[in-house]
PDB file of C-alpha atoms in Angstrom:
ATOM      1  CA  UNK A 210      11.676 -20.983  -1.042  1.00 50.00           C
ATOM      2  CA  UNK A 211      14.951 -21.538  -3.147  1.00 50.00           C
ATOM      3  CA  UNK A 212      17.814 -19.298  -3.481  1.00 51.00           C
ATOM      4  CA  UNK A 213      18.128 -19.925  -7.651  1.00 48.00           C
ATOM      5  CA  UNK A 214      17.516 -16.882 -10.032  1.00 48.00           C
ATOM      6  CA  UNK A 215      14.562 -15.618 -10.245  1.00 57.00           C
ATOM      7  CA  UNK A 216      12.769 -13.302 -13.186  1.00 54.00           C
ATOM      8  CA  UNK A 217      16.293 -11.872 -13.167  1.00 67.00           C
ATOM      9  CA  UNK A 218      17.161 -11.551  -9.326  1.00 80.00           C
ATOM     10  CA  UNK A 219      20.216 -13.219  -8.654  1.00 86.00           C
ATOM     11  CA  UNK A 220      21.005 -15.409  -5.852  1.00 91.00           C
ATOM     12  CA  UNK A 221      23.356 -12.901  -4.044  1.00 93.00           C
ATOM     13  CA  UNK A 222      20.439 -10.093  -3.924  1.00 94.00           C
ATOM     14  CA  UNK A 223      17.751 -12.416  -3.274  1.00 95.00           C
ATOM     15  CA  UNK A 224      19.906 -13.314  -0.016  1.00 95.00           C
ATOM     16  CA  UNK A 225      20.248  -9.585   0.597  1.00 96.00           C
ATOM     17  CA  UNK A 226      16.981  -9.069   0.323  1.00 97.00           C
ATOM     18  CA  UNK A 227      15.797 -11.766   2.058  1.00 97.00           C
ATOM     19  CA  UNK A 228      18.146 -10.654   5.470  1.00 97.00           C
ATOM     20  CA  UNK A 229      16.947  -7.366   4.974  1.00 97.00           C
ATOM     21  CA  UNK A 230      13.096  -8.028   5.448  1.00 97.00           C
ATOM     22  CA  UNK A 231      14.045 -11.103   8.574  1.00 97.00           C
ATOM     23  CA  UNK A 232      15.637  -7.982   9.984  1.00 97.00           C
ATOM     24  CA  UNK A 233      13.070  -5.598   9.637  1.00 97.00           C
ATOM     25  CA  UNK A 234      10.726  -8.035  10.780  1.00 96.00           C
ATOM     26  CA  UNK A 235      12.206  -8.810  14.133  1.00 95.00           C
ATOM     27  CA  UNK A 236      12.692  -5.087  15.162  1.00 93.00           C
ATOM     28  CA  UNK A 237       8.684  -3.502  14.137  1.00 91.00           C
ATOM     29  CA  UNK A 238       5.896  -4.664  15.630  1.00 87.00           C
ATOM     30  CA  UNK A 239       2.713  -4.849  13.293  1.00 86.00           C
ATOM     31  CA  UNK A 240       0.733  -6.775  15.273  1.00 78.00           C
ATOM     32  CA  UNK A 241      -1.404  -3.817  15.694  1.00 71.00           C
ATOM     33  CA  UNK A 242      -1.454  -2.301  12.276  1.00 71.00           C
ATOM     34  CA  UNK A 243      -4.098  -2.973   9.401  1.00 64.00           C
ATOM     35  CA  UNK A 244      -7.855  -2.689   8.424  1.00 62.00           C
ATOM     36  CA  UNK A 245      -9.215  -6.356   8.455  1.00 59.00           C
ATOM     37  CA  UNK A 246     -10.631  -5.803  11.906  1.00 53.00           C
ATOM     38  CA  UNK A 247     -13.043  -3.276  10.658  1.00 67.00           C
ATOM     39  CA  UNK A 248     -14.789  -5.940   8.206  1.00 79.00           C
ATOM     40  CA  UNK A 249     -15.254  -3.182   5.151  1.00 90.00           C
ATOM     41  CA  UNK A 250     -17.323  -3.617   2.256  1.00 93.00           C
ATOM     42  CA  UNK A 251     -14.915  -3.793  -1.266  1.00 95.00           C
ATOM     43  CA  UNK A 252     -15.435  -0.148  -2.219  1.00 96.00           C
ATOM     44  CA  UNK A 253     -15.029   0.931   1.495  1.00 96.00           C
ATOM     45  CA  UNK A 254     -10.965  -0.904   1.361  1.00 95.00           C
ATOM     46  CA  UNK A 255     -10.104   0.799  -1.952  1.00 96.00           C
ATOM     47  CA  UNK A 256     -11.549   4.309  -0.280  1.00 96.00           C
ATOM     48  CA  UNK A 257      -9.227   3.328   2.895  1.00 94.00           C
ATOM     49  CA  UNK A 258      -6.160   2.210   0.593  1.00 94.00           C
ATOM     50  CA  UNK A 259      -7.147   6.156  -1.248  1.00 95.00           C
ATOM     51  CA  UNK A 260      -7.345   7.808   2.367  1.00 94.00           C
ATOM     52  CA  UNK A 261      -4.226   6.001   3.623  1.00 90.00           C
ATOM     53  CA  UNK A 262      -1.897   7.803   1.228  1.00 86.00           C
ATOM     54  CA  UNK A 263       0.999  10.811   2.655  1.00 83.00           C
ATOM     55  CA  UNK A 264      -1.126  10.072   6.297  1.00 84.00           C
ATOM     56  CA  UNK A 265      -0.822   7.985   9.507  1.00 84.00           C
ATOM     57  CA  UNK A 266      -3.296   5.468  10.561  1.00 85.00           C
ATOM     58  CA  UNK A 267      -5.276   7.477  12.969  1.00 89.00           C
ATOM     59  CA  UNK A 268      -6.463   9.717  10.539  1.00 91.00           C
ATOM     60  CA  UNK A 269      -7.206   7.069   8.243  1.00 91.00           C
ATOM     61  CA  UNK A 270      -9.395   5.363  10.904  1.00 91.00           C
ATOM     62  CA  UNK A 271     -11.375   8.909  11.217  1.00 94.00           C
ATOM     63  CA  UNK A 272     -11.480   9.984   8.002  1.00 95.00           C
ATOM     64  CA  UNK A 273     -12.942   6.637   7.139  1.00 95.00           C
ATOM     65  CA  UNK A 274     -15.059   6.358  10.094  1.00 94.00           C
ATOM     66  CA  UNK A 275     -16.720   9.980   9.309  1.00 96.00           C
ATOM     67  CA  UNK A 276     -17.016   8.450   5.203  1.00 97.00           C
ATOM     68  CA  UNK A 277     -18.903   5.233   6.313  1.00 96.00           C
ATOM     69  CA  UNK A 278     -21.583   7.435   7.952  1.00 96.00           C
ATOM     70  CA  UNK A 279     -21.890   9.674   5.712  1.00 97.00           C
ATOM     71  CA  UNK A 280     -22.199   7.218   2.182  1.00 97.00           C
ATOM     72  CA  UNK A 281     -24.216   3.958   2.493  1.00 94.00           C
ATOM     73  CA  UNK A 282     -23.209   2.933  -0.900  1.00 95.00           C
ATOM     74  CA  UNK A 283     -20.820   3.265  -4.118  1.00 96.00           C
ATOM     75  CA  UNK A 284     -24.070   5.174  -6.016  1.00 97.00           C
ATOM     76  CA  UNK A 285     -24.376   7.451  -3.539  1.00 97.00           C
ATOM     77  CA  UNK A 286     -20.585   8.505  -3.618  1.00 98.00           C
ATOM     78  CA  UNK A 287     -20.817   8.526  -7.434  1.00 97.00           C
ATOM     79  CA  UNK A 288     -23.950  10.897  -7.511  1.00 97.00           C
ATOM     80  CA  UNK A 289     -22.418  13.395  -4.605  1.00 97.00           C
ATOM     81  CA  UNK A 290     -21.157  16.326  -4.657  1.00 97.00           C
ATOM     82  CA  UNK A 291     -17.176  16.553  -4.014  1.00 97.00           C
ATOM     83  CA  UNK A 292     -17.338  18.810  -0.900  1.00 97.00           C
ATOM     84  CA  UNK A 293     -19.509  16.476   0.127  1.00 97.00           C
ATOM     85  CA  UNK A 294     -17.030  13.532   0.111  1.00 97.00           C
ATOM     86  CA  UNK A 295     -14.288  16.205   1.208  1.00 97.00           C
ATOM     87  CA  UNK A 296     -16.053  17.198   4.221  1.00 96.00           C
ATOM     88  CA  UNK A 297     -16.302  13.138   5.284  1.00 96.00           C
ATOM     89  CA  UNK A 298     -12.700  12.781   4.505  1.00 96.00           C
ATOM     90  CA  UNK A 299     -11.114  16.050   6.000  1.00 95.00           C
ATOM     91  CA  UNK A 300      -9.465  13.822   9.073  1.00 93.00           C
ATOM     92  CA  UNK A 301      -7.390  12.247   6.519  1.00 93.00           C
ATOM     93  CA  UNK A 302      -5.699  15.059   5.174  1.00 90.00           C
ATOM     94  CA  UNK A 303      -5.135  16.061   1.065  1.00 92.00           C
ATOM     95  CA  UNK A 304      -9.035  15.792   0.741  1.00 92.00           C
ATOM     96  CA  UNK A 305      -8.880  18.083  -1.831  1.00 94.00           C
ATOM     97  CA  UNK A 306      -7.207  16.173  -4.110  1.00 95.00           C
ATOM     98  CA  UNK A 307      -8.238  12.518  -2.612  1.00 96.00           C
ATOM     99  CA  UNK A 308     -12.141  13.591  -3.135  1.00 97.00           C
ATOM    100  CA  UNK A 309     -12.168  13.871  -6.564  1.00 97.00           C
ATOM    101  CA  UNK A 310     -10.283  10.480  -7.138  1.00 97.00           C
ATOM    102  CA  UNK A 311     -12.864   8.654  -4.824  1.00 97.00           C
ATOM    103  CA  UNK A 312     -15.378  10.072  -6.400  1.00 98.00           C
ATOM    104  CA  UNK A 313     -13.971   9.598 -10.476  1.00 97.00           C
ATOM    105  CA  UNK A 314     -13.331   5.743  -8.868  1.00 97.00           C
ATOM    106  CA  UNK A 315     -17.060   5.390  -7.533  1.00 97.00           C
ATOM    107  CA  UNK A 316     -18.598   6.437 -10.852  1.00 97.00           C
ATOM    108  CA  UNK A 317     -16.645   4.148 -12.845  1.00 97.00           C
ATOM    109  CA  UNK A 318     -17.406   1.121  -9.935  1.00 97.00           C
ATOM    110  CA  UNK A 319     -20.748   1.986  -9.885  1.00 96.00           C
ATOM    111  CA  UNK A 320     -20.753   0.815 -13.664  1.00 95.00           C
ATOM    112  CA  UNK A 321     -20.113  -2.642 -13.042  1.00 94.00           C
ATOM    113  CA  UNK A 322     -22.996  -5.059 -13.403  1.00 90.00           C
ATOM    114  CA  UNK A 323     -21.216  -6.150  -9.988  1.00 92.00           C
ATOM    115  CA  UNK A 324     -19.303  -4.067  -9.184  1.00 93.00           C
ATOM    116  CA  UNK A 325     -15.550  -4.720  -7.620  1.00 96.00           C
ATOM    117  CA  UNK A 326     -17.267  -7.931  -6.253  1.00 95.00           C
ATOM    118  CA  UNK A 327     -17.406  -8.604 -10.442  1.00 93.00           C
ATOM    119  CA  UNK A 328     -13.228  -7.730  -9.889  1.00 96.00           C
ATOM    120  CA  UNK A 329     -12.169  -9.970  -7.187  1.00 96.00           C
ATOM    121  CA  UNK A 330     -13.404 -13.043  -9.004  1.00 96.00           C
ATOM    122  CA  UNK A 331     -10.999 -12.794 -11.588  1.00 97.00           C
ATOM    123  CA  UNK A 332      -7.109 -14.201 -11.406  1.00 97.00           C
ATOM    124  CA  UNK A 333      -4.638 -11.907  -9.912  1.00 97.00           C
ATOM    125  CA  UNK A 334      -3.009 -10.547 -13.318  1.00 97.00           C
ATOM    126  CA  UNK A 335      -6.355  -9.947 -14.540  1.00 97.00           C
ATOM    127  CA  UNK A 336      -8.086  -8.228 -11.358  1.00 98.00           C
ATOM    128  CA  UNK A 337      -4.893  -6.145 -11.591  1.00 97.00           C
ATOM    129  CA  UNK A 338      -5.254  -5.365 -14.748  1.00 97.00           C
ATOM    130  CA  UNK A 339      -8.690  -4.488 -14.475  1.00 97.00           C
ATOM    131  CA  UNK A 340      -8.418  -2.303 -11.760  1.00 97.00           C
ATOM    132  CA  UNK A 341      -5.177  -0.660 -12.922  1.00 96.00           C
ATOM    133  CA  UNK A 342      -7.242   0.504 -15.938  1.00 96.00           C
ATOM    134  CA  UNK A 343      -9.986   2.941 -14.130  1.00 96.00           C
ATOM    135  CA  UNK A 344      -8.894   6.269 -13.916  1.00 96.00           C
ATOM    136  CA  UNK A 345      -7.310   7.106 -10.432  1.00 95.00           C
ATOM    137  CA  UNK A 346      -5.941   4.055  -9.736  1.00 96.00           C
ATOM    138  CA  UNK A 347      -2.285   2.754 -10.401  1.00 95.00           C
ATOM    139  CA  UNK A 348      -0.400  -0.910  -9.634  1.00 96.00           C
ATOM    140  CA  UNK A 349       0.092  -0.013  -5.760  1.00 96.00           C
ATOM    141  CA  UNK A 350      -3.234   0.615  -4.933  1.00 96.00           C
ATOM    142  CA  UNK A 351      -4.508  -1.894  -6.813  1.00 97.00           C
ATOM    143  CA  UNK A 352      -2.287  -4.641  -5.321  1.00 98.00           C
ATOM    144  CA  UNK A 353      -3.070  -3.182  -1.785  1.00 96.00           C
ATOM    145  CA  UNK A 354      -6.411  -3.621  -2.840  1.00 96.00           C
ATOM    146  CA  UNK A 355      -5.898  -6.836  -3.503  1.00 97.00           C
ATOM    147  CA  UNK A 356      -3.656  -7.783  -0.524  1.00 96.00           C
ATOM    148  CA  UNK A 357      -6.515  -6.739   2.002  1.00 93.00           C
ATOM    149  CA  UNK A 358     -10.002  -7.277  -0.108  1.00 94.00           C
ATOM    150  CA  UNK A 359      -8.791 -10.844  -1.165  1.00 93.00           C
ATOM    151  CA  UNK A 360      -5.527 -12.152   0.510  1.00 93.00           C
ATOM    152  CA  UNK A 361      -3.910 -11.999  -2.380  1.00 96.00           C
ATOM    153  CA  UNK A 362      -0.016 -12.852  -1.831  1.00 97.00           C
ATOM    154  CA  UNK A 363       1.760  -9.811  -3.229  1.00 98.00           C
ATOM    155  CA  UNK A 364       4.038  -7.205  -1.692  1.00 98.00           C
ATOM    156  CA  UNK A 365       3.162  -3.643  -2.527  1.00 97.00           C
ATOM    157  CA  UNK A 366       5.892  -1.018  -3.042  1.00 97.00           C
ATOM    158  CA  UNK A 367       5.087   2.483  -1.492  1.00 94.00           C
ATOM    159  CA  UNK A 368       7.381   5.492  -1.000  1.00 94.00           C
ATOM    160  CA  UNK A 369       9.037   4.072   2.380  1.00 95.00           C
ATOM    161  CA  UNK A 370       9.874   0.810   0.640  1.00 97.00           C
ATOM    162  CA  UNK A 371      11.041   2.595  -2.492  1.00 97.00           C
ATOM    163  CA  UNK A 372      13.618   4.626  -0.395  1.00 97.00           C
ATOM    164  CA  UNK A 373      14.542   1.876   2.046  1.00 97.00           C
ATOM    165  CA  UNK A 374      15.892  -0.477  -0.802  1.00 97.00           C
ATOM    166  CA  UNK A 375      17.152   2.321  -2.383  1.00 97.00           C
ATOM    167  CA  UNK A 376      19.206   3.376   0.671  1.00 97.00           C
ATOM    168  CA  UNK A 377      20.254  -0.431   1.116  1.00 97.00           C
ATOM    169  CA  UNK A 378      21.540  -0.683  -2.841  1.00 95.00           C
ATOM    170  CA  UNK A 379      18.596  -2.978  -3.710  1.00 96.00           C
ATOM    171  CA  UNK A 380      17.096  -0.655  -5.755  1.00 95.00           C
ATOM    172  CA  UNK A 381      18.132   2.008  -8.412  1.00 91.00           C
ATOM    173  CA  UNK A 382      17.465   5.348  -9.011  1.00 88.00           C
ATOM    174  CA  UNK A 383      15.203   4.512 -11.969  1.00 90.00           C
ATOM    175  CA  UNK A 384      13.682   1.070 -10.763  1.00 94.00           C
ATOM    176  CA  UNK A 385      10.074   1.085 -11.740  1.00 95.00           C
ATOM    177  CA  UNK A 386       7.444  -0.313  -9.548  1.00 96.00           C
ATOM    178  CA  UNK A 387       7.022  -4.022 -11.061  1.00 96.00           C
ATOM    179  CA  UNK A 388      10.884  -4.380 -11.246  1.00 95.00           C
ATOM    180  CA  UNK A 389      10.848  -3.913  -7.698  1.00 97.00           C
ATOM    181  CA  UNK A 390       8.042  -5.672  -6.143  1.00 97.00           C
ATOM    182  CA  UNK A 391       9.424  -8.304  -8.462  1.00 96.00           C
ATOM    183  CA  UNK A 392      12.703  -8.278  -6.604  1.00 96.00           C
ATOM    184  CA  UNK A 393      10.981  -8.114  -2.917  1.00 97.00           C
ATOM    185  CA  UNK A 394       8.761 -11.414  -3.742  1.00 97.00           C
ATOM    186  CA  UNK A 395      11.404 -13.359  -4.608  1.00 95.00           C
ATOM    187  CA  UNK A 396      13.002 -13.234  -1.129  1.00 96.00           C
ATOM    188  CA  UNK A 397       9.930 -13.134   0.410  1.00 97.00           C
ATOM    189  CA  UNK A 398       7.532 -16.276   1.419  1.00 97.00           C
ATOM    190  CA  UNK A 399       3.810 -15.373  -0.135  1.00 97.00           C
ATOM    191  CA  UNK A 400       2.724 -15.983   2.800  1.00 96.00           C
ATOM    192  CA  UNK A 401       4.340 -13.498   4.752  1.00 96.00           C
ATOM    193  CA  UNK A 402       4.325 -10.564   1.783  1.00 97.00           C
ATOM    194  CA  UNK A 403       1.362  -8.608   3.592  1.00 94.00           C
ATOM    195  CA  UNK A 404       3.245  -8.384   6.603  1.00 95.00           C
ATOM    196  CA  UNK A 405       6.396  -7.625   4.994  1.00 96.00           C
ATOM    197  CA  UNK A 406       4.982  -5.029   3.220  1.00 96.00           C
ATOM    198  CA  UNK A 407       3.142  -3.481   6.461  1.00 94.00           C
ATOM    199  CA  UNK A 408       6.622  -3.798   8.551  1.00 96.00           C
ATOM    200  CA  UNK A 409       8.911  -2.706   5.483  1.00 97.00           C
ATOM    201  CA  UNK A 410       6.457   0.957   5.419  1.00 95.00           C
ATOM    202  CA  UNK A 411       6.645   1.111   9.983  1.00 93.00           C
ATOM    203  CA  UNK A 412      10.377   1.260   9.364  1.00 96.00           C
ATOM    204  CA  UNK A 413      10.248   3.760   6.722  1.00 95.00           C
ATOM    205  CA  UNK A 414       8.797   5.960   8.802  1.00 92.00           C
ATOM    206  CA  UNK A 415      10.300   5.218  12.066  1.00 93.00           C
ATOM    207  CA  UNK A 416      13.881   4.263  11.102  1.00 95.00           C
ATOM    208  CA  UNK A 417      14.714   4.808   7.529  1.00 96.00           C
ATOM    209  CA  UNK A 418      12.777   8.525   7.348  1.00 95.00           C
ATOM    210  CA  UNK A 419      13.308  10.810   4.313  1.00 93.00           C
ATOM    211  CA  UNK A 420      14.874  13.531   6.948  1.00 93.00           C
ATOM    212  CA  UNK A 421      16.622  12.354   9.671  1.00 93.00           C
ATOM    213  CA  UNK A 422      17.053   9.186   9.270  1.00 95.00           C
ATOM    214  CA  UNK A 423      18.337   7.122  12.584  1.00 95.00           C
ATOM    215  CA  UNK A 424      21.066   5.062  11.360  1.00 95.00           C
ATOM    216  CA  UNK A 425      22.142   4.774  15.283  1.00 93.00           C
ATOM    217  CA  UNK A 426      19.124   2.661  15.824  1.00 94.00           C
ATOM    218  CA  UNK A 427      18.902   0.808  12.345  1.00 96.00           C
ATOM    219  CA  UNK A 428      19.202  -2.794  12.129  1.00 96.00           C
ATOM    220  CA  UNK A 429      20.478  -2.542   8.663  1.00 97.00           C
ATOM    221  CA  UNK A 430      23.502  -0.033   9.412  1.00 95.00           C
ATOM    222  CA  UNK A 431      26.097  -2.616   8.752  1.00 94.00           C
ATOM    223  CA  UNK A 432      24.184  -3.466   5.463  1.00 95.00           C
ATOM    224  CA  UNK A 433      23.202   0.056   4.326  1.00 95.00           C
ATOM    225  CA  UNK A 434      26.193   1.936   1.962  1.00 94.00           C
ATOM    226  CA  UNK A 435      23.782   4.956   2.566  1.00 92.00           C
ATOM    227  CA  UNK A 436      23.802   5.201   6.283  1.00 85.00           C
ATOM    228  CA  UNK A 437      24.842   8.644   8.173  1.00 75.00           C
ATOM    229  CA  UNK A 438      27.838   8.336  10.260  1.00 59.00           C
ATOM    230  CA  UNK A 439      27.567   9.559  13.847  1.00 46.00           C
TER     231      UNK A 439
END
């Protein structure tokens, strides 16, 4: 990929950027992380990409362990009950409030002649599109919807990412999701956005935290105008 300007990224940041990920990358291991392995049904990887939200991956893995024996199919989570769904989902944490959004997502699924199958077919700004306009789900989860239901080649921005580029200067206070992902996808190969992405969120949470964070052990510290002096 070329260094030239790009949808307003200059070639400075797109360098910056771009030694900031190669970084990042050498120092996580995510060898181990993800959800292909479990070879899920559409509707079962948006429920995970729901469940996976302000939790680790353990309790994802239960929580949607305990939801694929409990619901056979999209109708059946539309028609239920929500302390129904909240009882599969419990392992996951915030299953009072992620019930209700499964549930308002599998009623408005279930309404497709076929159903996110009907989704995936379509180009990526429409499938986004489409998606982004059901009640309960925004741009992120639809593009990590996306990324694992279809390989598609895009880097999703969560809360780790947000505050790791905005620690490192990349981002500002006020950058909006698309401006952002934007930004991280020009520096990035497509081919290597989904690990990116999964690497960028390991070193939120293990390097960069919100409390705490160990600039001691970061990678970044000679790039980072936030880090905490020992």
């Amino acid at each position: 990929m070329g260094l030239g300007k790009v949808a307003g990224v200059g070639v400075e940041e797109r360098r910056l950027i771009s030694e900031i990920v190669s970084r990042v990358l050498k120092s996580v291991d995510v060898s181990s992380i993800g959800i292909r392995s479990l070879n899920l049904k559409p509707f079962e990887v948006l429920v995970a990409v729901i469940l996976s939200q302000k939790t680790n991956r353990e309790n994802v893995r239960k929580a949607l362990e305990s939801f694929r024996k409990e619901f056979k199919s999209v109708e059946e989570v539309a028609s239920a009950r929500v302390s129904r769904i909240e009882r599969a989902i419990r392992p996951a944490g915030l299953w009072r409030m992620k019930a209700p959004r499964i549930k308002l997502i599998a009623k408005q699924v279930s309404k497709l002649e076929n159903g996110l199958d009907e989704i995936l077919k379509l180009p990526y700004p429409e499938a986004k599109k489409a998606l982004s306009s059901m009640k309960g789900i925004g741009p992120k989860t639809a593009d990590v919807f996306l990324m694992i239901a279809r390989d598609e080649q895009v880097l999703p921005i969560d809360t780790h990412i947000f505050r790791v580029m905005r620690r490192l200067g990349v981002a500002g206070e006020r950058e909006d999701y698309e401006s952002l992902r934007v930004k991280l996808e020009s520096a990035v190969e497509p081919e290597m956005r989904m690990t990116a992405h999964l690497a960028l969120i390991e070193f939120g949470r293990s390097i960069c935290k919100a409390r705490n964070p160990r600039c001691g052990e970061c990678p970044l510290a000679e790039l980072c105008p936030s880090k905490v002096k020992a």
